[in-house]
PDB file of C-alpha atoms in Angstrom:
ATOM      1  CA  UNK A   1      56.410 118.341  89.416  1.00 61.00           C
ATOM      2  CA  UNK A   2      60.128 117.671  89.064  1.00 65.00           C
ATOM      3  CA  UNK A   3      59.214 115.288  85.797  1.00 70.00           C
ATOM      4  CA  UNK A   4      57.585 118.469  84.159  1.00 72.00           C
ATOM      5  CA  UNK A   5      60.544 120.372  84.767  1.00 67.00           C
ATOM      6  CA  UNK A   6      62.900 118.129  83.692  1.00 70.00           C
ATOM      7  CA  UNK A   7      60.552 117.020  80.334  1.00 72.00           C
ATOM      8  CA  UNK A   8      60.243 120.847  79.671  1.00 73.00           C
ATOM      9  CA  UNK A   9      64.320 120.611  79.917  1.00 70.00           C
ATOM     10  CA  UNK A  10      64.430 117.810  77.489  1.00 74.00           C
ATOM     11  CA  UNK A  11      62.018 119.819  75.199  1.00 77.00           C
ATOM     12  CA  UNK A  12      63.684 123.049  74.966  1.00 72.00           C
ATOM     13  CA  UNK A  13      67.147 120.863  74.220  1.00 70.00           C
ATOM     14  CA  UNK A  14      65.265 118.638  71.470  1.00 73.00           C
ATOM     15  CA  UNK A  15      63.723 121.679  69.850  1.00 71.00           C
ATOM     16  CA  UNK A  16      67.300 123.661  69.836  1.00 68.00           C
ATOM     17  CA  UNK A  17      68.928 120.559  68.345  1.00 68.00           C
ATOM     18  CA  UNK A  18      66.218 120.591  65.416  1.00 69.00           C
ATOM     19  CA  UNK A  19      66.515 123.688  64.634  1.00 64.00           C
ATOM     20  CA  UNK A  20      70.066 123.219  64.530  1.00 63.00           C
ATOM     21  CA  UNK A  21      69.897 120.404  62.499  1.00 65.00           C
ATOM     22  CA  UNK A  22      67.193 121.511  60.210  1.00 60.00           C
ATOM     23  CA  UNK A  23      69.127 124.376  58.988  1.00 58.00           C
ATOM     24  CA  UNK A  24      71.469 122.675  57.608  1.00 62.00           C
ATOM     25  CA  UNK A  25      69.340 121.523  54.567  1.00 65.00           C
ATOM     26  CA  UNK A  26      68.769 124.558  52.039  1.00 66.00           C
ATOM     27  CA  UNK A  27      64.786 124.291  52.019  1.00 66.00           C
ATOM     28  CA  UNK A  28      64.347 124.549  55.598  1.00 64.00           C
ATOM     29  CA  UNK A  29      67.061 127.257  55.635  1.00 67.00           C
ATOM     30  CA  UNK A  30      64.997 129.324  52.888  1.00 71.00           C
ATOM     31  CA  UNK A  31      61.682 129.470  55.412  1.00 71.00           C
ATOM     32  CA  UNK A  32      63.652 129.874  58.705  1.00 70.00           C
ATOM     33  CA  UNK A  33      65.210 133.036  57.182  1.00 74.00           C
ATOM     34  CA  UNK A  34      61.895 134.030  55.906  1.00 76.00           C
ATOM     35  CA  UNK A  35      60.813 133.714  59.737  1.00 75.00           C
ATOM     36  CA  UNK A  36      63.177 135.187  61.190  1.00 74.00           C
ATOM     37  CA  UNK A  37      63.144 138.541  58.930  1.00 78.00           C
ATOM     38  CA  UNK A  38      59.173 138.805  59.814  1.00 81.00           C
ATOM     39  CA  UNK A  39      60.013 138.646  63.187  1.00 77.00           C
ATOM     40  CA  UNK A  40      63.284 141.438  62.530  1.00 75.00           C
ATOM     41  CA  UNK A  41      66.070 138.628  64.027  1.00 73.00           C
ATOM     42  CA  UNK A  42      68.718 137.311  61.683  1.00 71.00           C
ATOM     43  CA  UNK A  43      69.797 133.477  61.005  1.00 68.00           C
ATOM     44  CA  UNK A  44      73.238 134.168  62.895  1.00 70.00           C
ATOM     45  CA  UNK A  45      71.984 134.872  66.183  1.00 71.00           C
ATOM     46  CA  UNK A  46      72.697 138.477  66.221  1.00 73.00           C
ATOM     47  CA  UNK A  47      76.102 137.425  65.543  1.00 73.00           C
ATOM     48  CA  UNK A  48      76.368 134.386  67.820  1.00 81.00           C
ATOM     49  CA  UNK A  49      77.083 131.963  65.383  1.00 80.00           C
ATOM     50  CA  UNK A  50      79.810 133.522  64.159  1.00 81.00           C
ATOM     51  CA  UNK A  51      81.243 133.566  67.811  1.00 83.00           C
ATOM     52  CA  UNK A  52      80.914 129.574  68.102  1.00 85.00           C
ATOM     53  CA  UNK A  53      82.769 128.716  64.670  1.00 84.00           C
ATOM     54  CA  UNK A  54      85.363 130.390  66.375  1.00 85.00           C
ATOM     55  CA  UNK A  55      84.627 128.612  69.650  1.00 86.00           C
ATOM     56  CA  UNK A  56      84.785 125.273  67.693  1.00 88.00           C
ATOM     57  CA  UNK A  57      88.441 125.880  65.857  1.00 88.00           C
ATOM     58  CA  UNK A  58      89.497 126.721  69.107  1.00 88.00           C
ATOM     59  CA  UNK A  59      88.171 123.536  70.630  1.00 90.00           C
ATOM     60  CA  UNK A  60      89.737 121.495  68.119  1.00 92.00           C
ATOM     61  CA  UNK A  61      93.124 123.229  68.521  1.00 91.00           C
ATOM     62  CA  UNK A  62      93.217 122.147  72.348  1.00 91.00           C
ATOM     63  CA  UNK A  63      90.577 120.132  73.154  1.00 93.00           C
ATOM     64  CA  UNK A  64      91.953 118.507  76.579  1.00 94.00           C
ATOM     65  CA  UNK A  65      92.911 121.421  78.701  1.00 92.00           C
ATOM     66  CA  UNK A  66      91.023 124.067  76.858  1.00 90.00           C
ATOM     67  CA  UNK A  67      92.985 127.871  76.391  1.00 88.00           C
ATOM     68  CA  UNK A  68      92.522 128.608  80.910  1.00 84.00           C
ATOM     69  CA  UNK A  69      90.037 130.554  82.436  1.00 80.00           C
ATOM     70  CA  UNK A  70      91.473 133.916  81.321  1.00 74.00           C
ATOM     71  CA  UNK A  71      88.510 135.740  80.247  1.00 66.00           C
ATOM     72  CA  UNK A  72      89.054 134.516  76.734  1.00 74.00           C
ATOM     73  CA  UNK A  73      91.508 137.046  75.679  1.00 71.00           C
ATOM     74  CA  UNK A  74      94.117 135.168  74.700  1.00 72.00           C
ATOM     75  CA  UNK A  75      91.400 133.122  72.434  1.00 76.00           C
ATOM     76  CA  UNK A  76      89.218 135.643  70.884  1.00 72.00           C
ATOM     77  CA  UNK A  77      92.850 137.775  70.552  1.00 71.00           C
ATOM     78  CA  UNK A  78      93.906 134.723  68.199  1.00 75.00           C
ATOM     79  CA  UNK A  79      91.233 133.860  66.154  1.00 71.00           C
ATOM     80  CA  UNK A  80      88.747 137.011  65.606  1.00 67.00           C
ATOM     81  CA  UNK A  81      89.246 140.453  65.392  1.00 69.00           C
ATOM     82  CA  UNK A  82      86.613 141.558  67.246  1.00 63.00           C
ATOM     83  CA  UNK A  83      86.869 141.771  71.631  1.00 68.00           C
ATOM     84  CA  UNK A  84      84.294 139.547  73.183  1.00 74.00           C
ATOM     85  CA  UNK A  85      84.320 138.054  76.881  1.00 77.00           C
ATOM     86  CA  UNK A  86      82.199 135.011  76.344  1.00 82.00           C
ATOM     87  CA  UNK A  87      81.504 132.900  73.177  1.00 85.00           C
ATOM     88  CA  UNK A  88      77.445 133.439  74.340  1.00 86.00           C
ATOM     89  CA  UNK A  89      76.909 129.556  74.512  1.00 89.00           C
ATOM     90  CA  UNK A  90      78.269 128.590  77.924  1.00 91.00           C
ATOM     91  CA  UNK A  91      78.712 124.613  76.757  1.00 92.00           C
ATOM     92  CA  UNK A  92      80.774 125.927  73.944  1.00 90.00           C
ATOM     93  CA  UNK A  93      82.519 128.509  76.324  1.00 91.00           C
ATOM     94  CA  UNK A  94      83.164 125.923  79.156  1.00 92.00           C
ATOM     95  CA  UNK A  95      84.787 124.076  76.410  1.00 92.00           C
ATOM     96  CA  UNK A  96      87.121 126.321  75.065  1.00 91.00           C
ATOM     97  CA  UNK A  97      88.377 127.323  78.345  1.00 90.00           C
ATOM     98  CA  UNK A  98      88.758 124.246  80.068  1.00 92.00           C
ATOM     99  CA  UNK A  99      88.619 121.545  77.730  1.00 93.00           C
ATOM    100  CA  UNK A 100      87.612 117.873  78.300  1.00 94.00           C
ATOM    101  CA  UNK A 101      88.971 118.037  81.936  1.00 95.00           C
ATOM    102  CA  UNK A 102      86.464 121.380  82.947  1.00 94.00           C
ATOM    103  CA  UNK A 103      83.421 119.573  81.275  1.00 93.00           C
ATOM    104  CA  UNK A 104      83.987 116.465  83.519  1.00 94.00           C
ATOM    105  CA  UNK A 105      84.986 118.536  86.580  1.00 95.00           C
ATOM    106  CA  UNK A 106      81.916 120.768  85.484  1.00 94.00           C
ATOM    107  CA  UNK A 107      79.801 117.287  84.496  1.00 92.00           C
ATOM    108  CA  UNK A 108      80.668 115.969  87.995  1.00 95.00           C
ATOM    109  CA  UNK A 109      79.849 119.132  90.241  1.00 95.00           C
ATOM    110  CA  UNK A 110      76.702 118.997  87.830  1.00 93.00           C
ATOM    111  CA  UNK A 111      75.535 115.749  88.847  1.00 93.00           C
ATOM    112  CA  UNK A 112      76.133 116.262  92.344  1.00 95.00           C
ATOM    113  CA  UNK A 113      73.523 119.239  92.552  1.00 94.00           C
ATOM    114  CA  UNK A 114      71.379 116.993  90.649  1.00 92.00           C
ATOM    115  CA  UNK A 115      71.241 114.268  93.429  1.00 93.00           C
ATOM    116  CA  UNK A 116      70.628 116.575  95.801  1.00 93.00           C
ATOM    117  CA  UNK A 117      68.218 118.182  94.637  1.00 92.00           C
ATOM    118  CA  UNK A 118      66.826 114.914  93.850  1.00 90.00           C
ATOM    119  CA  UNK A 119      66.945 114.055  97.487  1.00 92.00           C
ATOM    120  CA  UNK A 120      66.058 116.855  98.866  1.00 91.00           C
ATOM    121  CA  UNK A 121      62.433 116.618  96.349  1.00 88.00           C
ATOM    122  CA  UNK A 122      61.793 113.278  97.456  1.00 89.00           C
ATOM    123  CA  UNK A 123      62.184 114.187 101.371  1.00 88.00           C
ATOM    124  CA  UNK A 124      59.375 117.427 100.584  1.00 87.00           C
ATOM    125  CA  UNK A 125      62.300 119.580 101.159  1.00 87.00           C
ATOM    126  CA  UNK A 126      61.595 123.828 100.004  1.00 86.00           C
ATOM    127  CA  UNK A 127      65.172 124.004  98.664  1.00 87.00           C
ATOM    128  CA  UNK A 128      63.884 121.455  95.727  1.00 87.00           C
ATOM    129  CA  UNK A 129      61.611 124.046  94.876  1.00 86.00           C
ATOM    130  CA  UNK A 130      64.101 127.206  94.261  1.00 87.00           C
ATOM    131  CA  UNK A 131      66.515 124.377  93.213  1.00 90.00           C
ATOM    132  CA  UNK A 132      65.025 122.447  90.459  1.00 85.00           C
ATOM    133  CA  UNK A 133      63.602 125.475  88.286  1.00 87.00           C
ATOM    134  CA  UNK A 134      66.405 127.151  88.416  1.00 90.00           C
ATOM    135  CA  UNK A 135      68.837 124.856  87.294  1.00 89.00           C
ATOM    136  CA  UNK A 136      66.546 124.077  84.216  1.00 86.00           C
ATOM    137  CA  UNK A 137      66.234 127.734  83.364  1.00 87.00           C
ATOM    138  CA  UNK A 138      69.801 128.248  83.799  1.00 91.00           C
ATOM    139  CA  UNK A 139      70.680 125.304  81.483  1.00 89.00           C
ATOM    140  CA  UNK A 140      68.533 126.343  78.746  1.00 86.00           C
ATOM    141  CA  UNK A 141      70.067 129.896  79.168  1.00 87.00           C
ATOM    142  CA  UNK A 142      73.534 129.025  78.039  1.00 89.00           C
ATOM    143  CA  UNK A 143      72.406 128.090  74.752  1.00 86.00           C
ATOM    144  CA  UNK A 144      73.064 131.912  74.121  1.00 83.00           C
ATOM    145  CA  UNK A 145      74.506 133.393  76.713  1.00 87.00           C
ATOM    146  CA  UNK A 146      77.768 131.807  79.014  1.00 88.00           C
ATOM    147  CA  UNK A 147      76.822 131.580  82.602  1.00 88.00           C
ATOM    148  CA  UNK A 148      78.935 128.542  83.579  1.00 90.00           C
ATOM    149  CA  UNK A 149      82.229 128.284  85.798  1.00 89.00           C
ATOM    150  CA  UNK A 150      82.486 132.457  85.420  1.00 87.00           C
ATOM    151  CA  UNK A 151      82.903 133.844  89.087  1.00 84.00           C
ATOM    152  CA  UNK A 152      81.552 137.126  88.450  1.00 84.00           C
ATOM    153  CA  UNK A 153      78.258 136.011  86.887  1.00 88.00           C
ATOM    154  CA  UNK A 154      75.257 136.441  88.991  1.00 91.00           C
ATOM    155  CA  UNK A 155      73.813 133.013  88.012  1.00 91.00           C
ATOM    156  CA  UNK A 156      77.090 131.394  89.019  1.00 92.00           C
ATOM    157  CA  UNK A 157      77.234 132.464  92.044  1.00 93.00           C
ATOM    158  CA  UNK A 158      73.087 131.877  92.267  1.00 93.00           C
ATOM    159  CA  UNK A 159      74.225 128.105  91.532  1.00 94.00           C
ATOM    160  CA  UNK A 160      77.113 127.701  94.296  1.00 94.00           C
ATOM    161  CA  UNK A 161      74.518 129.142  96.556  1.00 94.00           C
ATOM    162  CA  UNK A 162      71.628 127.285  95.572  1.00 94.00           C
ATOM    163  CA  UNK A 163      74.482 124.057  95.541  1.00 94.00           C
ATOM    164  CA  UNK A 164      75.413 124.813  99.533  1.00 94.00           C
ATOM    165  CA  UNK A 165      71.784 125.542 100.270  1.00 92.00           C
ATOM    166  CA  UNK A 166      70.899 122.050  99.051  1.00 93.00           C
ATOM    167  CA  UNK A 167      73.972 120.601 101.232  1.00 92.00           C
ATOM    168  CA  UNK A 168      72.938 122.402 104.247  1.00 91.00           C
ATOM    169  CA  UNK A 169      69.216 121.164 103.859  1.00 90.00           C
ATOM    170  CA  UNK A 170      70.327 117.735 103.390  1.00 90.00           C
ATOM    171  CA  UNK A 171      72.619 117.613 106.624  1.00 89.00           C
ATOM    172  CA  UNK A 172      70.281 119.819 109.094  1.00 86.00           C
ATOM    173  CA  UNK A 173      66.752 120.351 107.600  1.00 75.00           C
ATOM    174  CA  UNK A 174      64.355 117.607 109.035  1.00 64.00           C
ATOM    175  CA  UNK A 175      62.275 116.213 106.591  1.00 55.00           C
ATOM    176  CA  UNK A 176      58.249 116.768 106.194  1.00 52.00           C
ATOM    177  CA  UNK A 177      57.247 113.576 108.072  1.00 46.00           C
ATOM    178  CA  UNK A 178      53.524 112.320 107.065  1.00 47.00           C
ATOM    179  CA  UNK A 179      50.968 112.069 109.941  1.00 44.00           C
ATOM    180  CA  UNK A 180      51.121 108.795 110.644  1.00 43.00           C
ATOM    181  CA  UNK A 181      48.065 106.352 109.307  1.00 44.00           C
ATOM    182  CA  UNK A 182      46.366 104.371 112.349  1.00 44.00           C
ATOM    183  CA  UNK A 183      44.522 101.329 111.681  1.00 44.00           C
ATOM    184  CA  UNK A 184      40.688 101.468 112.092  1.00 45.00           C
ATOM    185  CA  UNK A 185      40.381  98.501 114.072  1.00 47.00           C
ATOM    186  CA  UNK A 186      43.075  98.939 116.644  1.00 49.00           C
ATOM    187  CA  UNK A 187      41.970  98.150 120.305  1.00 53.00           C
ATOM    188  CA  UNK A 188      43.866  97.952 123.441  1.00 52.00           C
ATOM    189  CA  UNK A 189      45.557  94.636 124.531  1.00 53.00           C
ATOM    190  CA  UNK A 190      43.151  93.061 127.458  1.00 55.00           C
ATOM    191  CA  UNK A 191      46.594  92.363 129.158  1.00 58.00           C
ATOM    192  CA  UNK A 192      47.380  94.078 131.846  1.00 54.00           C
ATOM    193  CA  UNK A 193      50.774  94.615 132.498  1.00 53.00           C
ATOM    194  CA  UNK A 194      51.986  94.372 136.077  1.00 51.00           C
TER     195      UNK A 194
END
């Protein structure tokens, strides 16, 4: 179960890069925009992409320690006009407001509730379960909207909890044992013990 989830992950990512990628060429531009006035959506993501040129420049103007974690308002205040609290692509937004360092503090916090919930799969534990699906979800969810490192955002604080659930399962839960398997041909030992 926990290899679907994570190759439906790797999906969703690999069909978001494409797209990405495949707009850039003029052709494949021409029938994306075709499909996405059928379907009443525009190429810019209802503005979005807009929001992540900006998100890049800013990037590339402090790329180590990012602008801080001040809702944005000093950033968005510099380079657009417009007000926004989030850059809606929480990779880009983690980014902007705390550089390299928050994406490898991020990164490492990341892989931590990985392995655990990699443990806690392989010892049949039900946190794995609430764990593992939402995680994915959440990931793919910050392609448009920003979810990560924001204390007031329900998923956030879903993911510290779901984090200290999987710590507190690990430490105290006892693990699903299997009934054990007897042999077939086990008899008792003629000794007698005296």
């Amino acid at each position: 179960r926990m290899i679907t989830y994570a190759l439906s992950g790797v999906t969703a990512f690999v069909l978001l890069g494409g797209i990405a990628y495949l707009n850039q060429r003029p052709d494949v531009a021409l029938v994306l925009n075709l499909f996405f006035k059928i379907t009443g959506r525009d190429m810019t993501l209802t503005g979005r992409t807009e929001l992540w040129a900006v998100a890049i420049e800013a990037i590339k103007q402090r790329p180590i320690l990012g602008w801080s974690f001040d809702s944005l308002n000093t950033v968005l205040g510099r380079f657009h006009e417009m007000s926004y609290a989030q850059f809606h692509n929480g990779y880009l937004d983690l980014a902007v407001r705390g550089g390299t360092v928050g994406w490898l503090l991020f990164g490492l916090v990341f892989m931590r509730f990985m392995f655990m919930a990699w443990v806690a799969y392989r010892r049949k534990l039900q946190s794995a379960v609430v764990a593992v699906p939402f995680v994915l979800t959440w990931m793919a969810g910050n392609f448009t909207e920003a979810s990560f490192v924001r204390e007031t955002h329900l998923l956030w604080q879903f993911f510290v909890f779901t984090f200290f659930l999987l710590s507190w399962d690990l430490c105290f839960a006892k693990t699903r044992a299997e009934p054990p398997v007897l042999a077939r041909n086990m008899r008792a030992s003629p000794k007698i013990i005296r």
